[in-house]
Coordinates of C-alpha atoms and ligand atoms in Angstrom, one line a residue:
M251 CA -16.2 -1.0 -5.3
L252 CA -16.5 -4.6 -4.0
N253 CA -16.2 -6.2 -7.4
G254 CA -13.7 -9.1 -7.1
K255 CA -12.7 -8.0 -3.5
K256 CA -11.8 -11.0 -1.4
I257 CA -13.5 -10.7 1.9
V258 CA -12.8 -13.3 4.6
L259 CA -15.9 -13.1 6.9
G260 CA -15.5 -14.4 10.4
V261 CA -18.8 -15.4 12.0
T262 CA -18.8 -15.9 15.8
G263 CA -21.3 -17.3 18.2
G264 CA -23.9 -14.9 19.2
I265 CA -27.6 -14.7 18.3
A266 CA -26.7 -12.0 15.7
A267 CA -24.9 -14.7 13.7
Y268 CA -28.2 -15.2 11.8
K269 CA -27.6 -11.7 10.3
A270 CA -24.4 -13.1 8.7
A271 CA -26.7 -14.7 6.0
T272 CA -28.0 -11.3 4.9
L273 CA -24.5 -9.8 5.2
C274 CA -23.1 -12.6 2.9
S275 CA -25.9 -12.2 0.5
R276 CA -25.4 -8.3 0.2
L277 CA -21.6 -8.6 -0.1
V278 CA -22.0 -11.2 -2.9
Q279 CA -24.6 -9.1 -4.7
K280 CA -22.1 -6.3 -4.7
G281 CA -19.6 -8.6 -6.4
A282 CA -17.4 -9.5 -3.4
D283 CA -15.8 -13.0 -3.2
V284 CA -16.7 -14.0 0.3
H285 CA -15.0 -16.8 2.2
V286 CA -16.6 -17.6 5.5
I287 CA -14.9 -18.9 8.7
M288 CA -17.3 -19.9 11.4
T289 CA -16.5 -20.7 15.0
D290 CA -18.0 -23.8 16.6
S291 CA -20.4 -21.5 18.6
A292 CA -21.5 -19.8 15.5
K293 CA -22.6 -23.1 14.1
Q294 CA -25.1 -23.3 17.0
F295 CA -27.0 -20.4 15.5
I296 CA -26.6 -20.8 11.7
T297 CA -25.5 -23.6 9.4
E298 CA -22.5 -23.9 7.3
L299 CA -24.7 -24.9 4.4
T300 CA -26.6 -21.6 4.5
L301 CA -23.4 -19.5 4.2
Q302 CA -21.8 -21.9 1.7
T303 CA -24.9 -21.6 -0.5
L304 CA -25.0 -17.9 -0.3
T305 CA -21.2 -17.4 -1.0
R306 CA -20.7 -20.4 -3.3
N307 CA -17.5 -21.0 -1.4
V308 CA -16.3 -23.6 1.1
V309 CA -17.1 -22.6 4.7
Y310 CA -14.2 -23.2 7.1
S311 CA -14.5 -23.9 10.8
D312 CA -12.0 -26.7 11.7
T313 CA -8.3 -25.8 11.4
F314 CA -7.4 -29.4 10.9
D315 CA -10.0 -30.2 8.3
E316 CA -7.6 -29.4 5.4
R317 CA -9.8 -29.7 2.2
E318 CA -7.2 -28.5 -0.3
P319 CA -3.8 -30.4 0.1
S320 CA -1.9 -27.8 -1.9
V321 CA -2.4 -25.1 0.7
V322 CA -2.6 -24.6 4.5
S323 CA -6.1 -23.2 4.7
H324 CA -5.8 -20.6 7.4
I325 CA -2.6 -19.2 5.9
H326 CA -4.1 -19.3 2.4
L327 CA -7.2 -17.3 3.6
A328 CA -5.1 -14.9 5.6
D329 CA -2.9 -14.2 2.5
M330 CA -5.7 -13.9 -0.1
A331 CA -7.9 -11.5 1.9
D332 CA -8.3 -7.9 0.9
L333 CA -10.2 -7.5 4.1
V334 CA -11.0 -9.7 7.1
L335 CA -14.4 -8.8 8.5
V336 CA -15.6 -10.3 11.8
A337 CA -19.4 -9.9 12.1
P338 CA -20.8 -10.5 14.6
A339 CA -17.7 -10.3 16.8
T340 CA -18.4 -11.6 20.3
A341 CA -16.6 -10.5 23.5
N342 CA -14.7 -13.8 23.3
V343 CA -13.2 -13.3 19.9
I344 CA -12.4 -9.7 20.7
A345 CA -10.5 -10.9 23.8
K346 CA -8.7 -13.5 21.7
M347 CA -7.7 -11.0 19.1
A348 CA -6.6 -8.4 21.7
H349 CA -4.3 -11.0 23.4
G350 CA -3.0 -12.8 20.3
M351 CA -4.7 -16.1 21.0
A352 CA -4.9 -18.6 18.1
D353 CA -6.9 -21.7 19.1
D354 CA -9.3 -22.2 16.2
M355 CA -9.6 -21.6 12.5
L356 CA -10.8 -17.9 12.8
S357 CA -8.3 -16.8 15.5
T358 CA -5.3 -18.4 13.7
T359 CA -6.4 -16.7 10.4
L360 CA -6.7 -13.4 12.2
L361 CA -3.3 -13.7 13.7
A362 CA -1.7 -14.8 10.3
T363 CA -3.2 -12.1 8.2
T364 CA -1.6 -8.8 7.2
A365 CA -4.8 -7.6 5.6
P366 CA -6.9 -4.8 7.2
V367 CA -9.2 -6.2 9.9
M368 CA -12.7 -4.8 10.6
I369 CA -14.9 -6.0 13.4
A370 CA -18.6 -5.5 14.2
P371 CA -19.2 -6.3 17.8
A372 CA -22.5 -7.6 19.1
M373 CA -23.3 -8.6 22.7
N374 CA -25.4 -7.8 25.8
V375 CA -25.2 -4.2 26.8
H376 CA -23.4 -4.9 30.1
M377 CA -20.9 -7.2 28.4
Y378 CA -20.2 -4.4 25.9
D379 CA -19.7 -1.8 28.7
H380 CA -17.5 -4.2 30.8
P381 CA -14.1 -2.6 31.3
A382 CA -12.4 -5.7 30.0
V383 CA -14.3 -5.6 26.7
Q384 CA -13.7 -1.9 26.4
H385 CA -10.0 -2.3 27.1
N386 CA -9.7 -5.1 24.6
M387 CA -11.5 -3.0 21.9
R388 CA -9.2 -0.1 22.6
L389 CA -6.1 -2.3 22.3
L390 CA -7.4 -3.5 18.9
V391 CA -8.3 0.0 17.7
D392 CA -4.8 1.2 18.7
R393 CA -3.3 -1.5 16.6
G394 CA -5.4 -0.4 13.6
T395 CA -8.4 -2.7 13.7
L396 CA -11.4 -0.9 12.2
M397 CA -14.5 -0.9 14.4
I398 CA -18.1 -0.9 13.3
E399 CA -19.8 0.0 16.6
P400 CA -23.0 -1.8 17.6
S401 CA -26.2 0.2 17.6
E402 CA -28.6 0.8 20.4
G403 CA -32.0 -0.9 20.7
Q404 CA -33.9 -3.9 21.9
L405 CA -31.4 -6.8 22.4
A406 CA -32.2 -10.5 22.0
C407 CA -31.4 -11.0 25.7
G408 CA -34.3 -8.7 26.7
Y409 CA -32.2 -5.7 27.5
V410 CA -32.5 -2.4 25.7
G411 CA -29.2 -0.7 25.1
K412 CA -26.0 -0.7 23.0
G413 CA -24.9 -4.1 21.7
R414 CA -27.0 -4.8 18.6
L415 CA -25.0 -5.8 15.6
E416 CA -25.1 -3.0 13.1
E417 CA -27.5 -3.7 10.2
P418 CA -26.0 -5.8 7.4
E419 CA -26.7 -2.9 4.9
T420 CA -24.8 -0.5 7.0
I421 CA -21.9 -2.9 7.4
V422 CA -21.8 -3.2 3.6
E423 CA -21.8 0.6 3.3
V424 CA -18.8 0.8 5.7
V425 CA -17.0 -1.9 3.8
E426 CA -17.6 0.0 0.5
Q427 CA -16.4 3.3 2.0
F428 CA -13.3 1.5 3.3
F429 CA -12.4 0.3 -0.2
E430 CA -13.4 3.6 -1.8
S431 CA -11.1 5.6 0.5
K432 CA -8.3 3.1 0.0
E433 CA -8.7 3.6 -3.8
A434 CA -8.8 7.4 -3.4
A435 CA -5.7 7.4 -1.3
K436 CA -3.9 5.2 -3.8
Q437 CA -4.8 7.6 -6.6
G438 CA -3.9 10.6 -4.5
L439 CA -0.5 9.0 -3.9
N440 CA 0.1 8.1 -7.6
Q441 CA -0.9 11.5 -9.0
P442 CA 1.3 14.6 -8.7
V443 CA -1.4 16.4 -6.7
S444 CA -1.3 20.2 -6.6
L445 CA -4.7 21.0 -5.2
L446 CA -3.0 23.2 -2.5
K447 CA 0.0 24.3 -4.5
G448 CA 1.1 27.8 -3.5
K449 CA -1.1 27.7 -0.3
K450 CA 0.2 28.2 3.2
V451 CA -1.4 25.8 5.7
V452 CA -0.9 26.1 9.4
V453 CA -1.9 23.0 11.5
T454 CA -1.9 22.6 15.2
A455 CA -1.5 19.1 16.7
G456 CA -1.2 17.3 20.1
G457 CA -2.0 18.4 23.5
T458 CA -0.9 21.5 25.4
I459 CA 1.1 21.2 28.6
E460 CA 0.2 23.6 31.4
R461 CA 2.9 23.6 34.1
I462 CA 2.2 23.3 37.8
D463 CA 5.9 23.2 38.9
P464 CA 9.2 22.1 37.2
V465 CA 8.2 18.4 37.3
R466 CA 4.4 18.3 37.0
Y467 CA 1.9 19.5 34.5
I468 CA -1.7 19.2 33.2
T469 CA -2.2 17.7 29.8
N470 CA -4.5 15.4 27.8
D471 CA -4.6 12.3 25.7
S472 CA -4.0 13.8 22.3
S473 CA -1.3 11.8 20.5
G474 CA -0.9 14.3 17.7
K475 CA -1.9 11.7 15.0
M476 CA -4.9 13.6 13.7
G477 CA -3.0 16.9 13.3
F478 CA 0.1 15.1 11.9
A479 CA -2.1 13.4 9.3
I480 CA -3.5 16.8 8.3
A481 CA -0.1 18.3 8.0
A482 CA 1.1 15.3 5.9
A483 CA -2.0 15.5 3.6
A484 CA -1.6 19.2 3.1
R485 CA 2.1 18.7 2.2
D486 CA 1.1 15.9 -0.2
L487 CA -1.4 18.2 -1.8
G488 CA 1.3 20.7 -2.6
A489 CA 1.0 23.2 0.3
E490 CA 3.7 24.8 2.4
V491 CA 3.0 23.6 5.8
T492 CA 3.7 24.9 9.3
L493 CA 3.0 22.4 12.0
V494 CA 2.6 23.8 15.6
M495 CA 2.8 20.8 17.9
G496 CA 2.4 20.4 21.6
S497 CA 2.8 17.2 23.5
T498 CA 2.6 14.2 21.2
Q499 CA 3.2 10.4 21.2
V500 CA 4.4 10.0 17.6
Q501 CA 7.0 11.7 15.3
P502 CA 5.9 14.6 13.1
P503 CA 5.8 14.1 9.4
A504 CA 8.8 15.0 7.2
N505 CA 9.1 18.1 5.0
V506 CA 6.9 20.4 7.1
D507 CA 8.1 23.3 9.2
V508 CA 7.8 22.2 12.8
I509 CA 7.3 24.6 15.8
R510 CA 7.3 22.8 19.2
V511 CA 5.3 24.5 21.9
Q512 CA 4.1 23.6 25.4
S513 CA 1.3 25.8 26.7
A514 CA -1.9 27.2 25.1
Q515 CA -0.3 30.6 25.3
D516 CA 2.9 29.4 23.5
M517 CA 0.6 27.8 20.8
Y518 CA -1.3 31.0 20.4
E519 CA 1.9 33.0 19.9
A520 CA 3.3 30.5 17.4
V521 CA 0.1 30.4 15.4
S522 CA -0.3 34.2 15.5
R523 CA 3.1 34.6 13.9
H524 CA 2.0 32.7 10.8
W525 CA -1.7 33.7 10.8
G526 CA -1.3 36.8 8.5
H527 CA 0.1 34.8 5.6
A528 CA -1.9 31.6 6.1
D529 CA -4.5 30.5 3.6
I530 CA -5.8 27.6 5.7
V531 CA -5.5 27.1 9.5
V532 CA -6.6 23.8 11.0
K533 CA -6.8 23.6 14.8
A534 CA -6.6 19.9 15.5
A535 CA -4.8 20.4 18.8
A536 CA -6.4 19.6 22.1
V537 CA -5.8 22.9 23.9
A538 CA -6.3 23.1 27.7
D539 CA -9.1 25.4 28.6
Y540 CA -7.5 26.2 32.0
R541 CA -4.0 26.5 33.4
P542 CA -2.8 26.7 37.0
K543 CA -3.1 30.2 38.3
E544 CA 0.3 29.9 39.9
V545 CA 3.3 28.1 38.4
F546 CA 5.7 27.1 41.2
E547 CA 9.4 27.6 40.5
E548 CA 10.4 24.8 42.8
K549 CA 8.9 21.3 43.1
M550 CA 5.9 21.6 45.3
K551 CA 6.2 19.8 48.6
K552 CA 3.6 17.3 49.9
K553 CA 1.4 18.9 52.6
G554 CA -1.9 17.7 54.1
D555 CA -4.3 15.1 52.7
T556 CA -5.9 17.3 50.0
L557 CA -4.5 19.8 47.6
S558 CA -6.5 22.4 45.7
L559 CA -5.1 24.0 42.5
E560 CA -6.7 27.2 41.3
L561 CA -7.1 27.3 37.6
V562 CA -7.6 30.3 35.3
K563 CA -9.0 30.4 31.8
N564 CA -6.6 30.1 28.8
I565 CA -7.0 32.1 25.7
D566 CA -9.3 30.4 23.2
I567 CA -6.9 30.4 20.2
L568 CA -9.6 29.4 17.7
E569 CA -12.1 31.9 18.9
T570 CA -9.5 34.7 18.8
L571 CA -8.4 33.8 15.3
G572 CA -12.1 33.6 14.3
K573 CA -12.5 37.2 15.4
Q574 CA -9.5 38.3 13.3
K575 CA -10.3 36.3 10.2
S576 CA -10.0 38.0 6.8
H577 CA -9.0 35.8 3.9
Q578 CA -8.1 32.7 6.0
F579 CA -10.1 29.5 5.7
L580 CA -10.5 28.4 9.3
I581 CA -11.1 24.8 10.4
G582 CA -11.8 23.9 14.0
F583 CA -12.3 20.5 15.6
A584 CA -14.8 19.6 18.3
A585 CA -14.1 16.7 20.6
E586 CA -17.3 15.8 22.3
T587 CA -18.7 12.9 24.3
H588 CA -22.5 13.7 23.9
S589 CA -24.8 16.0 22.0
V590 CA -22.0 16.1 19.4
E591 CA -23.8 17.9 16.6
M592 CA -25.2 20.6 18.9
Y593 CA -21.9 21.4 20.6
A594 CA -19.9 21.3 17.4
R595 CA -22.2 23.6 15.6
E596 CA -22.3 26.0 18.5
K597 CA -18.5 26.1 18.4
L598 CA -18.5 26.6 14.6
E599 CA -20.7 29.7 15.1
R600 CA -19.0 31.1 18.2
K601 CA -15.5 30.6 16.9
N602 CA -16.4 31.8 13.4
C603 CA -15.0 28.7 11.6
D604 CA -15.6 27.9 8.0
L605 CA -15.8 24.2 8.8
I606 CA -15.8 22.2 12.0
V607 CA -14.9 18.6 12.3
A608 CA -16.8 16.8 15.1
N609 CA -15.5 13.6 16.6
D610 CA -17.4 11.7 19.2
V611 CA -14.5 10.8 21.4
A612 CA -16.6 8.6 23.7
R613 CA -16.6 5.9 20.9
P614 CA -13.7 3.4 20.9
G615 CA -11.4 4.0 17.9
I616 CA -12.5 7.6 17.5
G617 CA -10.5 10.7 18.4
F618 CA -7.7 10.5 21.0
G619 CA -4.8 8.2 20.4
A620 CA -6.3 5.9 17.8
D621 CA -5.1 5.5 14.2
T622 CA -8.6 5.8 13.0
N623 CA -11.3 8.4 13.4
A624 CA -14.9 9.0 12.3
V625 CA -16.2 12.5 11.9
H626 CA -19.0 14.7 10.9
I627 CA -17.9 17.9 9.0
Y628 CA -20.3 20.9 9.4
D629 CA -20.5 24.3 7.9
R630 CA -22.9 27.1 8.8
K631 CA -25.7 25.5 6.8
G632 CA -25.3 22.0 8.4
L633 CA -23.7 18.7 7.6
V634 CA -21.2 18.8 4.8
E635 CA -20.0 15.2 5.0
E636 CA -20.0 12.2 7.3
L637 CA -16.9 10.1 7.2
Q638 CA -17.3 6.7 8.8
V639 CA -14.5 5.0 10.6
M640 CA -11.3 5.2 8.5
S641 CA -7.6 6.1 8.9
K642 CA -6.8 9.6 10.1
E643 CA -4.8 9.9 6.9
D644 CA -7.9 9.3 4.8
I645 CA -10.0 11.7 7.0
A646 CA -7.2 14.4 6.6
H647 CA -7.1 14.0 2.9
R648 CA -10.8 14.3 2.4
L649 CA -11.0 17.3 4.8
L650 CA -8.4 19.2 2.8
V651 CA -10.0 18.4 -0.5
I652 CA -13.2 19.9 0.8
A653 CA -11.4 23.0 2.0
A654 CA -9.5 23.3 -1.3
E655 CA -12.7 23.1 -3.3
R656 CA -14.4 25.7 -1.1
I657 CA -11.4 28.1 -1.4
A658 CA -11.4 27.6 -5.2
G659 CA -15.2 28.3 -5.2
R660 CA -14.7 31.5 -3.3
N661 CA -12.1 32.7 -5.8
Ligands
PMT969 O1 -4.2 13.9 18.6 P1 -5.0 12.6 18.4 O2 -4.7 11.6 19.4 O3 -4.9 12.1 17.0 O4 -6.6 13.0 18.7 C1 -7.2 13.8 17.8 C2 -8.1 14.8 18.5 C3 -9.2 14.1 19.3 C4 -7.3 15.6 19.5 C5 -8.7 15.7 17.4 O5 -9.5 15.0 16.5 C6 -9.6 16.8 18.0 O6 -10.8 16.6 18.2 N1 -9.0 18.0 18.4 C7 -9.7 19.1 19.1 C8 -9.7 18.8 20.5 C9 -10.3 19.9 21.3 O7 -9.7 20.5 22.1 O8 -11.6 20.1 21.1 P2 -12.5 21.2 21.8 O9 -13.9 20.8 21.5 O10 -12.2 21.3 23.3 O11 -12.1 22.5 21.2 C10 -12.7 23.1 20.0 C11 -11.7 23.7 19.1 O12 -11.2 24.9 19.7 C12 -10.5 22.9 18.7 O13 -10.2 23.2 17.3 C13 -9.4 23.4 19.6 O14 -8.1 23.3 19.0 C14 -9.8 24.9 19.8 N2 -9.4 25.4 21.1 C15 -9.9 25.0 22.3 C16 -9.6 25.5 23.5 C17 -8.7 26.7 23.4 N3 -8.3 27.2 24.6 N4 -8.2 27.1 22.3 C18 -8.5 26.5 21.1 O15 -8.1 26.9 20.0

């Protein structure tokens, strides 16, 4: 997968920079053509000569040290890259990337490139948790930067916690998966795919809106991107798609039947109308578990210092469908912030799903709002597949291929 791939590797100044040597070595062993850019701080931890020897390529660090007169180095590197990987990525380079700063060789290249960018942060646990760093990472993820989260453990600064650069072997695996899924998506687009030809697929997307009064409501952060990606992937695989969408931040895909709804009850009624004929139902929507007991017909007036709203339980659409299931292949999602596997598998059982897609929405770049996701797909027997950080389109495609194969297996 990495054979001949041009990877521009940005190495920034943290103690984990020493792991860049192993990372370079592993990438080169896999056939990648690695071009390193070091920041001045990185050179305090590891030498240019080490990385040059391992990659057999010139190592760059000074924007003005133009070694090849026929090109402008940072533009040349930006243009040639199939992937720009920053590992380790310090809080400083993350902040520079988030705010478009370009004051050295690495940051100018990052700003000039149109290639996919992947970062592997590494820093002290409190720096990692700092709202500024978290905010900057969210900005990057929302712009499509792929994130390889740090792992937890003993940090060089003496703390134990999250902030350790992911092991070079794992980073290489993520890079390989990235190119694999790109390749698969390319093939999927080039082939007249008919894996779901003749199948009716119902997808829910977005968040529900539970009215309080004519101008106020309860909702959530779902952008609709995950559900839309599933609807588009099902369409591209030849299915007839009905998309039931609540509140979203992006436009639905073309050539699918769109039903717009607001509340959980509306969504339930819309899905129910299509349930009988559906072959696959995917519940990617974030449905409110509760709604206000009373919906005021006129705008509520401000009274007193506190206000209590009484909420009542909404119908659980997925659980209700699970109880009525006959031939349908039912896929649920589980958005969790802790004990992800346990809660997801409990939902799979209780809601009688064929598959459940668990996303750890506490991780930046995963779940709500982002263009990327990382999921574990479970069936009753356990883990079916783990999909590391990748575009929601790639996740959607893989999920539907698994569903199609299982349906074919049943028949
Ligand atoms: O829309 P994006 O910004 O792209 O974000 C994607 C996502 C995070 C919303 C998506 O990946 C996701 O996880 N969707 C499910 C969110 C959710 O409501 O999870 P849950 O764990 O609360 O619910 C479990 C399952 O039951 C879901 O399939 C949900 O649709 C369904 N459910 C929940 C409550 C309810 N009353 N009725 C339901 O059908």
